[in-house]
Coordinates of C-alpha atoms in Angstrom, one line a residue:
Chain A
M2 CA -8.9 43.7 -6.8
A3 CA -10.8 46.6 -5.4
R4 CA -12.2 44.4 -2.7
V5 CA -8.7 43.2 -1.7
I6 CA -7.6 46.9 -1.5
A7 CA -10.6 47.8 0.5
A8 CA -9.9 44.9 2.9
R9 CA -6.3 46.0 3.3
R10 CA -7.3 49.6 3.8
F11 CA -9.8 48.6 6.6
D12 CA -8.2 50.1 9.7
G13 CA -9.8 47.9 12.4
L14 CA -7.3 49.1 15.0
G15 CA -7.7 52.8 14.3
L16 CA -4.0 53.1 13.9
R17 CA -4.1 56.1 11.6
H18 CA -4.6 58.4 14.5
A19 CA -2.5 56.5 17.1
P20 CA 0.3 58.6 18.7
G21 CA 3.8 57.6 18.0
W22 CA 3.5 57.2 14.2
R23 CA 3.6 60.9 13.3
I24 CA 7.1 61.5 14.7
L25 CA 8.4 58.2 13.2
P26 CA 9.0 59.4 9.6
L27 CA 11.0 62.4 10.9
I28 CA 13.3 60.2 13.0
V29 CA 13.7 57.6 10.3
A30 CA 14.5 60.4 7.8
A31 CA 17.3 61.5 10.0
M32 CA 18.5 57.9 10.4
T33 CA 18.4 57.4 6.7
F34 CA 20.4 60.6 6.1
L35 CA 23.1 59.4 8.5
A36 CA 23.1 55.9 6.9
A37 CA 23.6 57.4 3.5
L38 CA 26.5 59.4 4.7
A39 CA 28.0 56.3 6.4
I40 CA 27.7 54.4 3.1
A41 CA 29.2 57.2 1.2
G42 CA 32.0 57.4 3.8
A43 CA 32.7 53.7 3.5
Q44 CA 32.7 53.9 -0.3
G45 CA 34.9 57.1 -0.3
A46 CA 37.4 55.5 2.1
A47 CA 37.6 52.4 -0.1
E48 CA 38.1 54.5 -3.2
L49 CA 40.7 56.8 -1.7
G50 CA 42.5 53.8 -0.1
R51 CA 42.5 51.9 -3.4
H52 CA 43.8 55.0 -5.3
W53 CA 46.5 55.7 -2.8
Q54 CA 47.6 52.1 -2.7
Q55 CA 47.7 51.9 -6.5
G56 CA 49.9 55.0 -6.6
A57 CA 52.3 53.8 -3.9
A58 CA 52.5 50.3 -5.1
A59 CA 53.2 51.3 -8.7
T60 CA 56.3 53.3 -7.9
L61 CA 59.8 52.4 -6.8
T62 CA 62.5 54.8 -5.8
V63 CA 66.1 53.9 -6.7
Q64 CA 69.0 55.8 -5.0
V65 CA 72.4 55.7 -6.6
P66 CA 75.2 56.8 -4.3
R67 CA 77.7 59.4 -5.6
P68 CA 81.0 58.2 -6.9
G69 CA 83.5 57.7 -4.1
T70 CA 81.0 56.9 -1.5
A71 CA 81.0 53.3 -2.4
P72 CA 83.4 51.1 -4.5
S73 CA 82.3 51.0 -8.1
P74 CA 83.3 49.2 -11.4
P75 CA 84.8 51.5 -14.0
V76 CA 82.5 53.7 -16.0
A77 CA 82.8 54.5 -19.6
A78 CA 83.7 58.1 -20.6
G79 CA 80.7 60.4 -20.7
E80 CA 78.5 57.9 -18.8
T81 CA 77.5 58.3 -15.2
R82 CA 76.6 55.6 -12.6
R83 CA 73.0 57.0 -12.7
D84 CA 72.9 56.5 -16.5
R85 CA 74.0 52.9 -16.2
V86 CA 71.4 52.1 -13.5
A87 CA 68.7 53.9 -15.5
A88 CA 69.7 51.9 -18.6
L89 CA 69.5 48.6 -16.7
L90 CA 66.1 49.6 -15.3
R91 CA 64.7 50.4 -18.7
G92 CA 65.7 47.0 -19.9
T93 CA 64.0 45.2 -17.0
P94 CA 60.6 43.6 -17.9
G95 CA 57.7 45.0 -15.9
I96 CA 59.0 48.5 -15.6
A97 CA 56.9 51.1 -17.5
A98 CA 58.9 54.3 -17.0
V99 CA 62.2 55.4 -15.6
R100 CA 62.8 59.0 -14.8
P101 CA 66.0 60.2 -13.2
L102 CA 65.3 63.3 -11.0
G103 CA 67.4 66.4 -11.9
D104 CA 69.4 68.3 -9.3
A105 CA 66.8 71.1 -9.1
E106 CA 64.0 68.6 -8.6
L107 CA 66.0 66.9 -5.9
S108 CA 66.7 70.2 -4.2
D109 CA 63.0 70.9 -4.2
L110 CA 62.3 67.6 -2.5
L111 CA 64.9 68.3 0.2
R112 CA 64.0 71.9 0.8
P113 CA 61.3 71.2 3.5
W114 CA 64.0 69.4 5.6
L115 CA 67.2 71.1 4.7
G116 CA 66.0 74.6 3.9
S117 CA 66.6 76.7 0.8
S118 CA 70.4 76.4 0.9
A119 CA 70.4 72.6 0.6
E120 CA 72.6 72.7 -2.5
Q121 CA 75.2 74.8 -0.6
L122 CA 75.8 72.2 2.1
A123 CA 78.0 70.1 -0.2
L124 CA 76.4 66.9 1.1
P125 CA 77.1 63.7 -1.0
L126 CA 73.5 63.4 -2.1
P127 CA 72.6 60.3 -4.1
A128 CA 71.1 60.4 -7.5
V129 CA 67.4 59.5 -7.4
I130 CA 65.5 57.7 -10.1
A131 CA 61.7 57.4 -10.0
V132 CA 60.5 54.1 -11.4
T133 CA 56.9 53.3 -12.5
V134 CA 56.1 49.7 -12.7
S135 CA 53.2 48.3 -14.8
G136 CA 51.9 45.7 -12.4
A137 CA 48.6 45.1 -10.8
T138 CA 47.4 46.9 -7.6
G139 CA 49.3 45.8 -4.5
T140 CA 52.2 44.1 -6.3
V141 CA 55.3 45.5 -7.7
G142 CA 54.5 44.7 -11.3
G143 CA 55.9 41.2 -11.2
V144 CA 59.3 42.7 -10.8
D145 CA 61.6 40.5 -8.6
L146 CA 62.8 43.2 -6.3
A147 CA 65.6 41.0 -4.8
A148 CA 67.0 40.0 -8.2
L149 CA 66.7 43.6 -9.4
A150 CA 68.6 44.9 -6.3
A151 CA 71.3 42.3 -6.8
R152 CA 71.8 43.4 -10.5
L153 CA 71.8 47.0 -9.5
E154 CA 74.3 46.3 -6.8
A155 CA 76.6 44.7 -9.3
T156 CA 76.2 47.6 -11.7
A157 CA 76.5 50.4 -9.1
P158 CA 77.4 49.2 -5.6
G159 CA 75.4 50.8 -2.8
T160 CA 72.3 51.4 -4.9
L161 CA 69.1 51.1 -2.9
V162 CA 65.6 50.1 -4.1
E163 CA 62.7 51.4 -2.0
S164 CA 59.4 49.8 -2.8
H165 CA 57.1 51.8 -0.5
G166 CA 55.6 48.6 0.8
I167 CA 55.2 49.9 4.4
W168 CA 53.1 52.8 3.1
V169 CA 51.0 50.5 1.0
R170 CA 50.3 48.4 4.1
R171 CA 49.5 51.4 6.3
L172 CA 47.2 52.9 3.6
A173 CA 45.4 49.6 3.3
L174 CA 45.0 49.4 7.1
L175 CA 43.8 53.0 7.2
A176 CA 41.3 52.4 4.4
D177 CA 40.0 49.2 6.0
S178 CA 39.7 50.9 9.4
L179 CA 37.7 53.8 7.9
R180 CA 35.4 51.4 6.0
L181 CA 34.8 49.3 9.1
C182 CA 34.0 52.4 11.2
A183 CA 31.5 53.5 8.5
L184 CA 29.9 50.0 8.5
A185 CA 29.7 50.0 12.3
A186 CA 28.0 53.4 12.1
L187 CA 25.6 52.0 9.6
G188 CA 24.8 49.1 11.9
L189 CA 24.3 51.4 14.8
V190 CA 22.0 53.6 12.8
A191 CA 19.9 50.5 11.8
A192 CA 19.8 49.4 15.5
V193 CA 18.7 52.9 16.7
A194 CA 16.1 53.0 14.0
G195 CA 14.7 49.6 15.0
A196 CA 14.7 50.7 18.7
V197 CA 12.8 53.9 17.8
I198 CA 10.2 51.9 15.8
V199 CA 9.7 49.5 18.8
V200 CA 9.2 52.5 21.1
A201 CA 6.7 54.1 18.7
T202 CA 4.9 50.8 18.3
R203 CA 4.6 50.3 22.0
A204 CA 3.2 53.9 22.3
A205 CA 0.6 53.0 19.7
L206 CA -0.2 49.7 21.4
A207 CA -0.7 51.5 24.7
S208 CA -3.2 53.9 23.2
R209 CA -5.0 51.0 21.4
R210 CA -4.9 48.5 24.2
G211 CA -8.6 48.2 24.6
V212 CA -9.2 47.9 20.9
V213 CA -6.5 45.2 20.6
E214 CA -8.0 43.2 23.6
T215 CA -11.4 43.4 22.0
L216 CA -10.1 42.2 18.6
H217 CA -8.2 39.4 20.5
G218 CA -11.4 38.4 22.1
L219 CA -13.2 38.3 18.8
G220 CA -10.7 35.8 17.5
A221 CA -8.0 37.9 15.9
T222 CA -4.8 36.1 15.4
D223 CA -1.5 37.5 16.6
F224 CA -0.5 37.8 13.0
Y225 CA -3.6 39.9 12.1
V226 CA -2.9 42.4 14.9
A227 CA 0.8 42.5 14.5
D228 CA 0.5 42.8 10.7
R229 CA -1.7 45.9 11.1
F230 CA 0.8 47.6 13.3
A231 CA 3.7 46.4 11.2
R232 CA 2.2 47.8 8.0
H233 CA 1.7 51.2 9.6
A234 CA 5.3 51.1 10.9
C235 CA 6.5 50.0 7.5
R236 CA 4.7 52.8 5.7
A237 CA 6.0 55.4 8.2
A238 CA 9.5 54.1 8.0
A239 CA 9.4 54.0 4.1
L240 CA 8.2 57.6 4.0
G241 CA 11.0 58.7 6.4
G242 CA 13.5 56.6 4.3
V243 CA 12.5 58.4 1.1
A244 CA 12.6 61.8 2.7
G245 CA 16.1 61.1 4.2
L246 CA 17.3 59.8 0.9
V247 CA 16.1 62.9 -0.9
L248 CA 18.0 65.0 1.6
A249 CA 21.1 62.8 1.5
V250 CA 21.6 62.5 -2.3
P251 CA 22.7 66.2 -2.9
V252 CA 25.2 65.9 0.0
V253 CA 26.6 62.6 -1.3
V254 CA 26.9 64.0 -4.8
A255 CA 28.7 67.1 -3.5
L256 CA 31.1 65.1 -1.5
T257 CA 31.7 62.8 -4.4
A258 CA 32.5 65.8 -6.6
L259 CA 34.9 67.2 -4.0
A260 CA 36.6 63.8 -3.7
A261 CA 36.8 63.2 -7.4
P262 CA 40.3 64.9 -7.9
F263 CA 41.7 62.5 -5.3
V264 CA 40.6 59.3 -7.0
S265 CA 40.7 60.3 -10.7
P266 CA 43.7 61.0 -12.9
A267 CA 41.7 63.7 -14.7
P268 CA 43.2 67.2 -14.4
V269 CA 41.8 69.2 -11.4
E270 CA 39.9 72.4 -12.2
P271 CA 40.7 75.4 -10.0
G272 CA 38.0 76.4 -7.5
L273 CA 35.1 74.6 -6.1
P274 CA 32.7 72.5 -8.3
G275 CA 29.7 74.4 -9.6
W276 CA 26.2 73.1 -10.2
A277 CA 27.1 71.8 -13.7
E278 CA 30.0 69.8 -12.2
L279 CA 27.8 68.5 -9.4
L280 CA 25.2 67.3 -12.0
A281 CA 27.9 65.8 -14.1
T282 CA 29.1 63.8 -11.0
L283 CA 25.7 62.1 -10.7
P284 CA 26.2 59.5 -13.4
R285 CA 29.7 58.9 -12.2
L286 CA 28.7 57.9 -8.7
P287 CA 30.4 54.6 -7.7
P288 CA 28.2 51.6 -8.6
L289 CA 27.9 50.7 -4.9
L290 CA 26.1 53.9 -4.2
F291 CA 23.7 53.4 -7.1
W292 CA 22.2 50.4 -5.5
A293 CA 22.9 51.0 -1.8
L294 CA 21.3 54.4 -1.6
P295 CA 17.9 53.4 -3.2
A296 CA 18.0 50.4 -0.9
L297 CA 17.9 52.6 2.2
P298 CA 14.1 53.3 2.1
L299 CA 13.5 49.7 1.4
S300 CA 15.7 48.7 4.3
A301 CA 14.0 51.3 6.6
A302 CA 10.6 49.8 5.6
A303 CA 11.9 46.3 6.3
I304 CA 13.3 47.3 9.7
G305 CA 9.9 49.0 10.4
Y306 CA 7.9 46.0 9.6
I307 CA 10.1 43.5 11.4
A308 CA 10.6 45.7 14.5
A309 CA 6.9 46.4 14.8
Q310 CA 5.9 42.8 14.3
G311 CA 8.3 41.7 17.0
A312 CA 7.2 44.4 19.5
V313 CA 3.5 43.6 19.0
R314 CA 3.9 39.8 19.1
A315 CA 5.9 40.1 22.3
W316 CA 3.1 42.3 23.8
L317 CA 0.4 39.9 22.7
R318 CA 2.0 37.0 24.5
R319 CA 0.6 38.6 27.7
L320 CA -2.8 37.7 26.5
P321 CA -4.0 34.0 26.6
Chain B
M21 CA -20.3 21.6 24.3
I22 CA -18.9 22.7 27.7
R23 CA -17.4 20.4 30.3
A24 CA -15.7 21.7 33.4
E25 CA -13.9 19.4 35.8
G26 CA -12.6 20.9 39.0
V27 CA -11.9 24.2 37.3
G28 CA -10.2 26.9 39.4
L29 CA -9.0 30.4 38.5
H30 CA -6.8 32.9 40.3
Y31 CA -5.5 36.1 38.9
G32 CA -2.0 37.4 39.5
S33 CA 0.6 39.9 38.4
S34 CA 3.2 37.6 37.1
E35 CA 4.0 37.2 33.4
D36 CA 1.9 34.1 32.9
G37 CA -1.0 35.8 34.5
A38 CA -1.3 33.6 37.6
D39 CA 0.1 34.1 41.0
A40 CA 0.0 31.1 43.3
A41 CA -0.4 33.3 46.3
A42 CA -3.5 35.1 44.9
P43 CA -6.9 33.8 46.2
E44 CA -8.9 31.7 43.8
V45 CA -11.9 33.6 42.3
L46 CA -13.3 30.3 41.1
Q47 CA -12.9 27.1 43.0
A48 CA -13.3 23.5 41.8
L49 CA -16.2 24.1 39.4
S50 CA -17.6 21.0 37.8
F51 CA -20.5 21.2 35.4
S52 CA -21.5 20.5 31.8
V53 CA -23.7 22.2 29.3
P54 CA -24.9 20.2 26.2
G55 CA -24.9 21.7 22.7
G56 CA -28.0 23.9 22.1
G57 CA -28.5 24.3 25.9
W58 CA -29.6 27.4 27.8
R59 CA -28.1 28.4 31.2
W60 CA -28.7 31.4 33.4
L61 CA -25.5 32.3 35.3
L62 CA -26.7 33.6 38.6
G63 CA -25.1 34.9 41.8
P64 CA -24.5 38.1 43.7
S65 CA -21.8 40.6 42.6
G66 CA -18.4 39.2 43.2
A67 CA -19.6 35.6 43.1
G68 CA -17.4 34.9 40.0
K69 CA -19.9 35.2 37.2
S70 CA -17.7 37.4 35.0
S71 CA -14.6 35.3 35.8
L72 CA -16.4 32.2 34.6
L73 CA -17.5 34.0 31.5
R74 CA -13.9 35.0 30.9
L75 CA -12.9 31.3 31.1
L76 CA -15.7 30.4 28.7
H77 CA -14.7 33.2 26.3
V78 CA -11.1 32.0 26.5
S79 CA -10.0 35.4 27.8
A80 CA -8.3 33.5 30.6
R81 CA -7.2 29.9 31.1
P82 CA -8.1 27.8 34.1
T83 CA -5.3 27.7 36.6
R84 CA -6.6 24.4 38.0
G85 CA -8.8 21.6 36.6
R86 CA -9.8 21.0 33.0
L87 CA -12.2 23.0 30.9
H88 CA -13.3 21.5 27.5
L89 CA -15.0 23.9 25.1
M90 CA -16.3 22.3 21.8
G91 CA -13.9 19.5 22.2
V92 CA -10.9 21.7 23.0
D93 CA -9.1 21.4 26.3
V94 CA -8.6 25.2 27.0
G95 CA -5.9 24.7 29.5
Q96 CA -3.8 22.4 27.4
A97 CA -4.4 23.9 23.9
R98 CA -1.6 25.6 22.1
R99 CA -2.0 29.4 22.0
R100 CA -2.3 29.5 18.2
E101 CA -5.3 27.2 18.4
L102 CA -7.3 29.6 20.5
P103 CA -8.2 32.3 18.0
A104 CA -10.2 29.8 15.9
L105 CA -12.0 28.7 19.1
R106 CA -12.8 32.3 20.0
R107 CA -14.3 32.9 16.6
R108 CA -16.9 30.1 17.4
I109 CA -17.9 32.0 20.5
G110 CA -20.0 35.1 20.6
M111 CA -19.7 37.4 23.6
V112 CA -22.0 40.3 24.6
F113 CA -20.2 42.5 27.1
Q114 CA -21.9 44.5 29.8
D115 CA -20.0 47.6 28.5
F116 CA -20.6 46.6 24.9
R117 CA -16.9 47.1 23.9
L118 CA -17.9 48.5 20.5
L119 CA -14.9 50.1 18.7
A120 CA -15.5 53.9 18.7
H121 CA -13.5 54.6 15.6
L122 CA -15.6 52.3 13.4
S123 CA -19.1 52.7 12.1
V124 CA -21.9 50.4 13.4
F125 CA -21.6 48.5 10.1
D126 CA -17.9 47.9 10.5
N127 CA -18.3 46.9 14.1
V128 CA -20.8 44.2 13.2
A129 CA -18.7 43.2 10.2
L130 CA -15.5 42.8 12.3
P131 CA -15.9 39.1 13.2
L132 CA -16.5 38.2 9.6
R133 CA -13.4 40.1 8.5
L134 CA -11.4 38.4 11.2
A135 CA -12.7 35.1 10.0
G136 CA -11.4 36.0 6.5
R137 CA -14.7 36.5 4.8
P138 CA -14.2 38.4 1.5
E139 CA -15.4 42.0 1.5
G140 CA -17.9 41.3 -1.3
Q141 CA -19.6 38.5 0.6
L142 CA -20.0 40.1 4.0
R143 CA -22.1 43.2 3.0
A144 CA -25.3 41.2 2.5
D145 CA -25.0 39.3 5.8
V146 CA -24.2 42.5 7.8
T147 CA -27.0 44.4 6.2
E148 CA -29.4 41.6 7.1
M149 CA -28.2 41.3 10.7
L150 CA -28.5 45.1 11.1
R151 CA -32.1 44.9 9.8
W152 CA -32.8 42.0 12.2
V153 CA -31.7 44.1 15.2
G154 CA -33.4 47.2 13.9
L155 CA -30.2 49.3 13.3
S156 CA -30.3 49.7 9.5
K157 CA -30.8 53.4 9.7
V158 CA -27.7 54.0 11.9
A159 CA -25.4 51.6 10.1
A160 CA -23.1 54.4 9.0
M161 CA -22.9 56.1 12.4
R162 CA -20.3 55.8 15.1
P163 CA -21.5 53.8 18.2
T164 CA -20.8 56.8 20.4
V165 CA -23.8 58.6 19.0
L166 CA -26.2 55.7 19.6
S167 CA -28.4 55.2 22.7
G168 CA -27.6 52.5 25.2
G169 CA -30.2 50.2 23.8
E170 CA -28.9 50.7 20.2
Q171 CA -25.4 50.0 21.3
Q172 CA -26.5 46.9 23.1
R173 CA -28.2 45.7 19.9
A174 CA -25.1 46.5 17.9
A175 CA -23.0 44.4 20.4
I176 CA -25.4 41.5 20.0
A177 CA -25.4 41.8 16.2
R178 CA -21.6 41.6 16.4
A179 CA -21.7 38.6 18.7
V180 CA -24.1 36.6 16.5
I181 CA -23.1 37.6 13.0
V182 CA -20.8 34.6 12.7
R183 CA -23.5 32.2 14.0
P184 CA -21.5 31.1 17.0
L185 CA -21.9 27.7 18.6
L186 CA -21.7 29.3 22.0
L187 CA -23.2 32.7 22.9
L188 CA -22.2 34.4 26.2
A189 CA -23.9 37.5 27.6
D190 CA -22.7 39.4 30.7
E191 CA -25.5 41.4 32.3
P192 CA -27.0 42.1 28.8
T193 CA -30.0 43.9 30.2
G194 CA -28.2 46.0 32.8
N195 CA -28.3 49.1 30.7
L196 CA -31.7 48.6 29.1
D197 CA -35.3 49.5 30.0
D198 CA -37.9 46.7 30.3
V199 CA -39.1 46.9 26.8
Q200 CA -35.5 46.8 25.4
A201 CA -34.7 44.0 27.8
E202 CA -37.6 41.9 26.6
R203 CA -36.7 42.5 23.0
L204 CA -33.1 41.4 23.7
M205 CA -34.4 38.2 25.4
V206 CA -36.4 37.4 22.3
L207 CA -33.2 37.7 20.2
L208 CA -31.3 35.4 22.6
R209 CA -34.1 32.8 22.7
E210 CA -34.3 32.9 18.9
M211 CA -30.5 32.2 18.7
N212 CA -30.9 29.3 21.2
R213 CA -33.8 27.9 19.2
L214 CA -31.6 27.9 16.1
G215 CA -29.1 25.7 18.0
T216 CA -26.7 28.1 19.7
T217 CA -25.7 27.3 23.3
V218 CA -26.5 30.4 25.3
I219 CA -25.2 31.4 28.8
V220 CA -26.6 34.6 30.2
A221 CA -25.1 36.1 33.4
T222 CA -27.5 38.3 35.3
H223 CA -28.7 39.2 38.8
N224 CA -32.1 40.4 37.5
M225 CA -34.2 37.6 39.0
A226 CA -37.4 39.1 37.6
L227 CA -36.0 38.5 34.1
V228 CA -35.2 34.9 35.0
E229 CA -38.7 34.4 36.3
R230 CA -40.2 35.7 33.1
H231 CA -37.9 33.4 31.0
P232 CA -37.4 30.2 33.1
G233 CA -34.5 27.9 32.3
E234 CA -31.7 25.9 33.8
A235 CA -29.2 27.8 35.9
L236 CA -25.7 27.7 37.2
E237 CA -25.5 29.7 40.4
L238 CA -22.2 30.8 42.0
A239 CA -21.4 32.0 45.5
R240 CA -17.9 33.1 46.5
G241 CA -16.4 31.4 43.5
R242 CA -18.1 28.1 44.2
L243 CA -20.9 26.4 42.3
V244 CA -24.0 26.2 44.5
R245 CA -26.6 25.2 42.0
D246 CA -26.5 23.4 38.7
G247 CA -29.9 22.8 37.1

């Protein structure tokens, strides 16, 4: 074993002191840092998009017009059209909760558009009922919206059901676009890292040209020479990858802690998260980040090995 | 061992190393050297001796004709077949080409390592070779601190450590005094006696007269004497 290690440590090309390698870990560290942020960004966009879609897809808004604004069947004494619609909704399978909005709540919703005197305008505002369905993400809980609308129309003509579908589609598109942008950034970072490694390898090759030609003349195979360069590039890239990851993890954890209130139903604490909250976030990192972030140094090492192998082999083809 | 049939060589700047417009440095060389043979390679500076040695060392491929080395057609062989062929050829360069970042021991051990010899099995051979060329005491030193003669002997040790079938030497005595040159010739003759084909390029005619043997003589890239 010791002999094998000694053979592997034998630096026949003198690459330890070749120029180009020293700056490589710093550049790869920066690339790894950016890659970690891109992965976290893609994951965050996916989580936020999923959460927003769930929220939008799980709710319906039902508007019941005021009496007199539309023809209506007779209503029992003490019962309003809103109460009849709410009762029908509560009896519909797939609907988890039905909450008629009070006048004050409705005024609060309209205040941004109509001002503080909305209630004094004597507008025939419809009654609004917020409905929560119990379905899976992206559906409306198995509720047949067309059938429901027909039944509501029969009960209270002019009643509208809004399913928020357009917002669900737009949120999905936004989330997918953000994720694609983040993945494109990740690919770009990998390509730049590969290009930097090729440039560093060529610099090292230029400084060791005479040595490489001597080894070539002594019968060294292309693999022998390329493997020596690739191992050095691999080590330098792995070192940079680890350094970049060490720098990126606190940032990713902090961003995850800041984003947590937007993707979790847990109550939001006032103020910014402290160290304890940040540390508590660590085990709650999304599973994707748990394997994707540690894979970054490995990926950097692999890119280093492959890029250096390719660069050296291409250069060696000049020799017979 | 070596068979050349109408071999030509011209250098160029194109990717494949040959430029059809460049003048030929070697023209229509035809000769053969049997296994275990000895040849002086003679001719004035610029005659093409080093270029022929480059062909024989497979550092270049002929741009014309056919060159067979140890049964391999150098011009037609696949590129991946050539490293194994080079490992059967020892080369002593005029400028030694020792690797400055390695010790004398590691320089001499290099061909064995390239041939895949395990670390535990090469120490004895390298130590014996360094003793044979009188460099045991400087084994741990870098070549840059050695004298010209010591560097020459280290280069020879590196060339013969794998017991090559073909040994090439380019002006091996050019940097040596007469005593060192004679000692080197004894080493080369000994290798030849043990069965290695040896080709020595030189323009030192006094050396050739002291060690007579068959010769290939070049003039302006053409073979003017064979025998």
